[in-house]
PDB file of C-alpha atoms in Angstrom:
ATOM      1  CA  MET A 884      19.018 144.108 118.467  1.00 60.00           C
ATOM      2  CA  ARG A 885      21.835 145.784 120.390  1.00 68.00           C
ATOM      3  CA  SER A 886      25.311 144.328 120.326  1.00 74.00           C
ATOM      4  CA  PRO A 887      27.001 143.259 123.592  1.00 77.00           C
ATOM      5  CA  ALA A 888      29.419 146.214 123.307  1.00 79.00           C
ATOM      6  CA  ILE A 889      26.541 148.702 123.177  1.00 82.00           C
ATOM      7  CA  GLU A 890      24.746 146.940 126.030  1.00 81.00           C
ATOM      8  CA  ALA A 891      27.897 147.261 128.127  1.00 83.00           C
ATOM      9  CA  LEU A 892      28.083 150.989 127.423  1.00 83.00           C
ATOM     10  CA  PHE A 893      24.412 151.400 128.366  1.00 84.00           C
ATOM     11  CA  ALA A 894      25.132 149.622 131.636  1.00 84.00           C
ATOM     12  CA  ARG A 895      28.054 151.969 132.257  1.00 84.00           C
ATOM     13  CA  PHE A 896      26.465 155.314 131.319  1.00 83.00           C
ATOM     14  CA  GLY A 897      22.749 154.610 131.700  1.00 86.00           C
ATOM     15  CA  PRO A 898      19.914 155.702 129.381  1.00 84.00           C
ATOM     16  CA  ARG A 899      21.709 158.949 128.556  1.00 86.00           C
ATOM     17  CA  TYR A 900      24.318 156.966 126.649  1.00 87.00           C
ATOM     18  CA  ARG A 901      22.218 157.106 123.484  1.00 85.00           C
ATOM     19  CA  TYR A 902      22.577 160.892 123.493  1.00 86.00           C
ATOM     20  CA  TYR A 903      26.301 160.786 124.224  1.00 88.00           C
ATOM     21  CA  VAL A 904      27.102 158.482 121.328  1.00 87.00           C
ATOM     22  CA  SER A 905      24.693 160.304 119.005  1.00 85.00           C
ATOM     23  CA  PHE A 906      26.338 163.645 119.770  1.00 86.00           C
ATOM     24  CA  THR A 907      29.771 162.124 119.158  1.00 87.00           C
ATOM     25  CA  ALA A 908      28.751 160.707 115.800  1.00 86.00           C
ATOM     26  CA  MET A 909      26.892 163.859 114.745  1.00 85.00           C
ATOM     27  CA  LEU A 910      29.887 165.999 115.695  1.00 84.00           C
ATOM     28  CA  GLY A 911      31.909 164.300 112.986  1.00 83.00           C
ATOM     29  CA  THR A 912      29.125 164.438 110.423  1.00 82.00           C
ATOM     30  CA  VAL A 913      28.320 168.117 110.952  1.00 82.00           C
ATOM     31  CA  ALA A 914      32.019 169.055 110.944  1.00 82.00           C
ATOM     32  CA  MET A 915      32.483 167.324 107.620  1.00 82.00           C
ATOM     33  CA  VAL A 916      29.433 168.976 106.083  1.00 81.00           C
ATOM     34  CA  LEU A 917      30.795 172.329 107.263  1.00 81.00           C
ATOM     35  CA  ALA A 918      34.143 171.522 105.646  1.00 81.00           C
ATOM     36  CA  ALA A 919      32.405 170.668 102.395  1.00 80.00           C
ATOM     37  CA  THR A 920      30.651 174.059 102.208  1.00 81.00           C
ATOM     38  CA  MET A 921      33.129 176.445 103.882  1.00 83.00           C
ATOM     39  CA  ILE A 922      35.570 176.028 101.014  1.00 83.00           C
ATOM     40  CA  ASN A 923      33.129 177.558  98.522  1.00 82.00           C
ATOM     41  CA  VAL A 924      33.625 181.119  99.755  1.00 84.00           C
ATOM     42  CA  ALA A 925      37.409 180.692  99.735  1.00 84.00           C
ATOM     43  CA  ILE A 926      37.626 179.532  96.110  1.00 85.00           C
ATOM     44  CA  PRO A 927      38.115 183.035  94.586  1.00 85.00           C
ATOM     45  CA  VAL A 928      40.880 183.771  97.108  1.00 86.00           C
ATOM     46  CA  ILE A 929      42.557 180.421  96.420  1.00 86.00           C
ATOM     47  CA  MET A 930      42.375 181.057  92.670  1.00 85.00           C
ATOM     48  CA  GLY A 931      44.247 184.310  93.190  1.00 84.00           C
ATOM     49  CA  ALA A 932      46.784 182.801  95.586  1.00 83.00           C
ATOM     50  CA  PHE A 933      47.770 179.997  93.224  1.00 83.00           C
ATOM     51  CA  GLY A 934      47.040 181.670  89.892  1.00 83.00           C
ATOM     52  CA  VAL A 935      44.689 178.938  88.676  1.00 82.00           C
ATOM     53  CA  GLY A 936      41.398 179.023  86.817  1.00 80.00           C
ATOM     54  CA  GLN A 937      37.960 177.624  87.457  1.00 78.00           C
ATOM     55  CA  ASP A 938      38.819 174.487  85.472  1.00 75.00           C
ATOM     56  CA  GLN A 939      41.216 173.401  88.245  1.00 80.00           C
ATOM     57  CA  VAL A 940      39.887 174.949  91.419  1.00 83.00           C
ATOM     58  CA  HIS A 941      36.430 173.411  91.074  1.00 81.00           C
ATOM     59  CA  TRP A 942      37.990 170.052  92.015  1.00 84.00           C
ATOM     60  CA  LEU A 943      38.252 171.328  95.590  1.00 86.00           C
ATOM     61  CA  SER A 944      34.497 170.829  95.813  1.00 83.00           C
ATOM     62  CA  THR A 945      33.949 168.182  93.152  1.00 84.00           C
ATOM     63  CA  GLY A 946      36.805 165.981  94.374  1.00 85.00           C
ATOM     64  CA  PHE A 947      35.478 166.116  97.938  1.00 88.00           C
ATOM     65  CA  ILE A 948      32.020 164.985  96.830  1.00 86.00           C
ATOM     66  CA  ALA A 949      33.378 162.263  94.536  1.00 86.00           C
ATOM     67  CA  ALA A 950      35.663 160.828  97.240  1.00 89.00           C
ATOM     68  CA  MET A 951      32.854 160.962  99.785  1.00 88.00           C
ATOM     69  CA  THR A 952      30.488 159.104  97.452  1.00 87.00           C
ATOM     70  CA  VAL A 953      32.972 156.309  96.822  1.00 88.00           C
ATOM     71  CA  SER A 954      34.130 155.903 100.430  1.00 89.00           C
ATOM     72  CA  MET A 955      30.545 155.565 101.688  1.00 88.00           C
ATOM     73  CA  LEU A 956      30.617 152.076 100.192  1.00 88.00           C
ATOM     74  CA  LEU A 957      33.412 151.155 102.628  1.00 88.00           C
ATOM     75  CA  ASN A 958      31.437 151.981 105.761  1.00 86.00           C
ATOM     76  CA  ASP A 959      29.751 148.646 106.337  1.00 85.00           C
ATOM     77  CA  TRP A 960      32.940 146.642 105.716  1.00 87.00           C
ATOM     78  CA  CYS A 961      34.978 148.893 108.010  1.00 88.00           C
ATOM     79  CA  VAL A 962      32.459 148.647 110.854  1.00 85.00           C
ATOM     80  CA  ARG A 963      32.175 144.866 110.553  1.00 85.00           C
ATOM     81  CA  SER A 964      35.946 144.487 110.321  1.00 86.00           C
ATOM     82  CA  PHE A 965      37.223 146.968 112.902  1.00 87.00           C
ATOM     83  CA  GLY A 966      34.198 148.160 114.895  1.00 85.00           C
ATOM     84  CA  ALA A 967      32.497 151.555 115.067  1.00 86.00           C
ATOM     85  CA  LYS A 968      35.134 153.109 117.344  1.00 89.00           C
ATOM     86  CA  ALA A 969      38.148 152.284 115.178  1.00 90.00           C
ATOM     87  CA  THR A 970      36.243 153.180 112.003  1.00 90.00           C
ATOM     88  CA  TYR A 971      35.213 156.572 113.360  1.00 91.00           C
ATOM     89  CA  ILE A 972      38.652 157.421 114.738  1.00 92.00           C
ATOM     90  CA  GLY A 973      40.373 156.249 111.560  1.00 91.00           C
ATOM     91  CA  ALA A 974      38.072 158.270 109.318  1.00 91.00           C
ATOM     92  CA  MET A 975      38.427 161.376 111.500  1.00 90.00           C
ATOM     93  CA  THR A 976      42.211 160.961 111.426  1.00 92.00           C
ATOM     94  CA  VAL A 977      42.205 160.849 107.625  1.00 91.00           C
ATOM     95  CA  PHE A 978      39.911 163.878 107.605  1.00 90.00           C
ATOM     96  CA  ALA A 979      42.182 165.833 109.973  1.00 90.00           C
ATOM     97  CA  ILE A 980      45.311 164.952 107.966  1.00 92.00           C
ATOM     98  CA  GLY A 981      43.559 166.196 104.850  1.00 91.00           C
ATOM     99  CA  ALA A 982      42.614 169.433 106.617  1.00 89.00           C
ATOM    100  CA  ILE A 983      46.180 170.091 107.784  1.00 91.00           C
ATOM    101  CA  MET A 984      47.575 169.227 104.360  1.00 91.00           C
ATOM    102  CA  GLY A 985      45.062 171.551 102.699  1.00 88.00           C
ATOM    103  CA  GLY A 986      45.956 174.473 104.942  1.00 86.00           C
ATOM    104  CA  LEU A 987      49.682 173.977 104.315  1.00 89.00           C
ATOM    105  CA  SER A 988      49.413 173.191 100.590  1.00 88.00           C
ATOM    106  CA  PRO A 989      52.158 174.796  98.463  1.00 88.00           C
ATOM    107  CA  THR A 990      50.394 173.879  95.189  1.00 89.00           C
ATOM    108  CA  ILE A 991      46.843 173.483  93.977  1.00 88.00           C
ATOM    109  CA  ASP A 992      47.436 169.800  93.163  1.00 89.00           C
ATOM    110  CA  ILE A 993      48.360 168.989  96.763  1.00 90.00           C
ATOM    111  CA  MET A 994      45.332 170.956  97.934  1.00 90.00           C
ATOM    112  CA  ILE A 995      43.050 168.939  95.656  1.00 90.00           C
ATOM    113  CA  PHE A 996      44.588 165.719  97.026  1.00 92.00           C
ATOM    114  CA  SER A 997      43.934 166.977 100.558  1.00 91.00           C
ATOM    115  CA  ARG A 998      40.278 167.485  99.678  1.00 90.00           C
ATOM    116  CA  LEU A 999      40.123 163.922  98.380  1.00 90.00           C
ATOM    117  CA  LEU A1000      41.391 162.740 101.771  1.00 90.00           C
ATOM    118  CA  GLN A1001      38.801 164.846 103.572  1.00 90.00           C
ATOM    119  CA  GLY A1002      36.047 163.493 101.346  1.00 89.00           C
ATOM    120  CA  ALA A1003      37.171 159.910 101.939  1.00 90.00           C
ATOM    121  CA  GLY A1004      36.966 160.404 105.708  1.00 89.00           C
ATOM    122  CA  ALA A1005      33.590 162.124 105.448  1.00 88.00           C
ATOM    123  CA  GLY A1006      32.085 159.327 103.377  1.00 88.00           C
ATOM    124  CA  ILE A1007      32.955 156.679 105.956  1.00 89.00           C
ATOM    125  CA  VAL A1008      31.632 158.680 108.925  1.00 87.00           C
ATOM    126  CA  GLN A1009      28.286 159.875 107.561  1.00 84.00           C
ATOM    127  CA  PRO A1010      26.494 156.484 107.321  1.00 85.00           C
ATOM    128  CA  LEU A1011      27.962 155.489 110.696  1.00 86.00           C
ATOM    129  CA  THR A1012      25.904 158.156 112.472  1.00 84.00           C
ATOM    130  CA  MET A1013      22.594 156.760 111.249  1.00 83.00           C
ATOM    131  CA  VAL A1014      23.638 153.167 111.991  1.00 83.00           C
ATOM    132  CA  LEU A1015      24.499 154.017 115.599  1.00 85.00           C
ATOM    133  CA  MET A1016      21.294 156.003 116.104  1.00 84.00           C
ATOM    134  CA  PHE A1017      19.203 153.068 114.915  1.00 83.00           C
ATOM    135  CA  GLN A1018      21.051 150.799 117.330  1.00 83.00           C
ATOM    136  CA  VAL A1019      20.784 152.940 120.463  1.00 84.00           C
ATOM    137  CA  PHE A1020      17.298 154.457 120.087  1.00 83.00           C
ATOM    138  CA  PRO A1021      14.155 152.324 120.496  1.00 83.00           C
ATOM    139  CA  VAL A1022      11.788 152.102 117.548  1.00 83.00           C
ATOM    140  CA  GLU A1023       9.354 154.678 118.932  1.00 83.00           C
ATOM    141  CA  GLN A1024      12.146 157.283 119.294  1.00 82.00           C
ATOM    142  CA  ARG A1025      13.936 156.781 115.991  1.00 80.00           C
ATOM    143  CA  GLY A1026      11.820 159.362 114.213  1.00 82.00           C
ATOM    144  CA  THR A1027      12.883 162.035 116.689  1.00 80.00           C
ATOM    145  CA  ALA A1028      16.505 160.917 116.454  1.00 80.00           C
ATOM    146  CA  MET A1029      16.491 161.077 112.659  1.00 81.00           C
ATOM    147  CA  GLY A1030      14.845 164.492 112.858  1.00 82.00           C
ATOM    148  CA  LEU A1031      17.652 165.805 115.040  1.00 78.00           C
ATOM    149  CA  PHE A1032      20.216 164.273 112.693  1.00 79.00           C
ATOM    150  CA  GLY A1033      18.491 165.797 109.674  1.00 79.00           C
ATOM    151  CA  LEU A1034      18.362 169.198 111.368  1.00 77.00           C
ATOM    152  CA  GLY A1035      22.112 169.140 111.906  1.00 73.00           C
ATOM    153  CA  VAL A1036      22.806 168.086 108.325  1.00 76.00           C
ATOM    154  CA  VAL A1037      20.478 170.776 106.935  1.00 78.00           C
ATOM    155  CA  VAL A1038      21.730 173.610 109.158  1.00 78.00           C
ATOM    156  CA  ALA A1039      25.442 172.848 108.608  1.00 75.00           C
ATOM    157  CA  PRO A1040      25.494 173.795 104.875  1.00 76.00           C
ATOM    158  CA  THR A1041      23.832 177.092 105.799  1.00 78.00           C
ATOM    159  CA  VAL A1042      26.347 177.916 108.512  1.00 79.00           C
ATOM    160  CA  GLY A1043      29.367 176.718 106.503  1.00 78.00           C
ATOM    161  CA  PRO A1044      29.673 179.596 104.013  1.00 79.00           C
ATOM    162  CA  VAL A1045      29.049 182.172 106.762  1.00 82.00           C
ATOM    163  CA  LEU A1046      31.740 180.658 108.977  1.00 81.00           C
ATOM    164  CA  GLY A1047      34.088 180.425 106.012  1.00 81.00           C
ATOM    165  CA  GLY A1048      33.540 184.088 105.240  1.00 82.00           C
ATOM    166  CA  VAL A1049      34.285 185.081 108.832  1.00 84.00           C
ATOM    167  CA  LEU A1050      37.525 183.072 108.801  1.00 83.00           C
ATOM    168  CA  LEU A1051      38.562 184.731 105.545  1.00 82.00           C
ATOM    169  CA  ASP A1052      37.863 188.217 106.897  1.00 83.00           C
ATOM    170  CA  VAL A1053      39.529 187.696 110.269  1.00 83.00           C
ATOM    171  CA  PHE A1054      42.398 185.392 109.218  1.00 83.00           C
ATOM    172  CA  ASN A1055      43.037 183.921 105.738  1.00 83.00           C
ATOM    173  CA  TRP A1056      42.117 180.952 103.535  1.00 84.00           C
ATOM    174  CA  HIS A1057      44.434 178.593 105.455  1.00 86.00           C
ATOM    175  CA  TYR A1058      42.093 178.692 108.445  1.00 85.00           C
ATOM    176  CA  VAL A1059      39.181 177.480 106.343  1.00 86.00           C
ATOM    177  CA  PHE A1060      41.035 174.156 106.378  1.00 86.00           C
ATOM    178  CA  PHE A1061      42.494 174.346 109.881  1.00 86.00           C
ATOM    179  CA  MET A1062      39.061 174.970 111.420  1.00 84.00           C
ATOM    180  CA  ALA A1063      38.216 171.272 111.038  1.00 83.00           C
ATOM    181  CA  VAL A1064      41.205 169.969 113.003  1.00 85.00           C
ATOM    182  CA  PRO A1065      40.091 170.841 116.589  1.00 86.00           C
ATOM    183  CA  VAL A1066      36.635 169.413 115.897  1.00 85.00           C
ATOM    184  CA  ALA A1067      38.187 166.175 114.624  1.00 86.00           C
ATOM    185  CA  VAL A1068      40.393 165.896 117.719  1.00 88.00           C
ATOM    186  CA  VAL A1069      37.410 166.397 120.054  1.00 89.00           C
ATOM    187  CA  GLY A1070      35.424 163.822 118.073  1.00 87.00           C
ATOM    188  CA  MET A1071      38.215 161.247 118.349  1.00 89.00           C
ATOM    189  CA  PHE A1072      38.527 161.815 122.113  1.00 91.00           C
ATOM    190  CA  LEU A1073      34.770 161.361 122.612  1.00 91.00           C
ATOM    191  CA  ALA A1074      34.814 158.255 120.407  1.00 90.00           C
ATOM    192  CA  LEU A1075      37.379 156.630 122.703  1.00 90.00           C
ATOM    193  CA  VAL A1076      34.845 156.935 125.524  1.00 88.00           C
ATOM    194  CA  PHE A1077      31.449 156.467 123.905  1.00 87.00           C
ATOM    195  CA  MET A1078      31.854 154.449 120.685  1.00 87.00           C
ATOM    196  CA  PRO A1079      31.389 150.660 120.821  1.00 85.00           C
ATOM    197  CA  GLY A1080      34.507 148.645 120.105  1.00 79.00           C
ATOM    198  CA  ASN A1081      35.217 145.773 117.752  1.00 77.00           C
ATOM    199  CA  GLU A1082      33.371 142.472 118.291  1.00 72.00           C
ATOM    200  CA  ARG A1083      34.558 140.598 115.207  1.00 71.00           C
ATOM    201  CA  LYS A1084      35.929 137.114 115.641  1.00 75.00           C
ATOM    202  CA  GLY A1085      37.705 135.324 112.851  1.00 70.00           C
ATOM    203  CA  PRO A1086      39.084 136.583 109.524  1.00 77.00           C
ATOM    204  CA  LEU A1087      38.168 139.864 107.890  1.00 77.00           C
ATOM    205  CA  PRO A1088      34.914 139.779 105.894  1.00 81.00           C
ATOM    206  CA  SER A1089      35.209 139.772 102.119  1.00 84.00           C
ATOM    207  CA  PHE A1090      34.759 142.927 100.084  1.00 84.00           C
ATOM    208  CA  ASP A1091      34.385 143.641  96.370  1.00 86.00           C
ATOM    209  CA  TRP A1092      37.489 145.800  95.954  1.00 86.00           C
ATOM    210  CA  THR A1093      37.323 145.513  92.160  1.00 89.00           C
ATOM    211  CA  GLY A1094      33.823 146.953  92.215  1.00 88.00           C
ATOM    212  CA  LEU A1095      34.924 149.806  94.475  1.00 87.00           C
ATOM    213  CA  ILE A1096      37.792 150.690  92.129  1.00 89.00           C
ATOM    214  CA  LEU A1097      35.497 150.588  89.099  1.00 92.00           C
ATOM    215  CA  VAL A1098      32.947 152.820  90.847  1.00 89.00           C
ATOM    216  CA  GLY A1099      35.720 155.294  91.691  1.00 86.00           C
ATOM    217  CA  ILE A1100      36.934 155.339  88.090  1.00 89.00           C
ATOM    218  CA  ALA A1101      33.385 155.727  86.770  1.00 90.00           C
ATOM    219  CA  ILE A1102      32.565 158.646  89.065  1.00 86.00           C
ATOM    220  CA  SER A1103      35.882 160.377  88.310  1.00 82.00           C
ATOM    221  CA  ALA A1104      35.370 159.934  84.565  1.00 85.00           C
ATOM    222  CA  PHE A1105      31.796 161.208  84.812  1.00 85.00           C
ATOM    223  CA  PHE A1106      32.781 164.386  86.660  1.00 79.00           C
ATOM    224  CA  THR A1107      35.744 164.943  84.337  1.00 78.00           C
ATOM    225  CA  GLY A1108      33.455 164.656  81.329  1.00 80.00           C
ATOM    226  CA  LEU A1109      30.980 167.136  82.797  1.00 77.00           C
ATOM    227  CA  SER A1110      33.680 169.676  83.644  1.00 71.00           C
ATOM    228  CA  SER A1111      35.740 169.334  80.468  1.00 71.00           C
ATOM    229  CA  GLY A1112      33.077 168.705  77.842  1.00 67.00           C
ATOM    230  CA  GLN A1113      31.608 171.392  75.612  1.00 67.00           C
TER     231      GLN A1113
END
């Protein structure tokens, strides 16, 4: 059942609204998948620039995935608490800050932290796309919608390394990070127009923050054990 906010947007934009909001949500998801894979081709260059080994630089990819996995658990609480629009814009803002910080990083530790920020933003946005698609498409069209979403998610990891290689050849490794910023800005602008706002009334819903922290510690310990163990 559609929420009143979504019904109001359908009344404003007509039946095409489902495609507008789906494109907006997918723009963020695809951009974040590209960011996750573009960095792979830049890792050898970054290792040379900072004089670090594989034992440190692999956290640029591993940290992104770990942060994304943990932050996915926040999606439902964020949407119920602040609405899809604020959740999307907030996550894209965190993602863009991480991208800028990564491109300007003076040390490998700050760069790894920037990737954690990007992963945290990506984890919140990715489930949001599917939730919105299920809300705006009728049952008989959801298969097609999920197919389009899946196509974007599958194609993005293929394009990511190629785009990263082009940016390295034409510019330098900094632009592998900066590439995500314009996309995030466009996504936030579109979200202001097409994303449904907050409808919550009353106090914030409860959330198991202790469980989230324990999951984060467990995932971090697991990846550390895999990377450091014999």
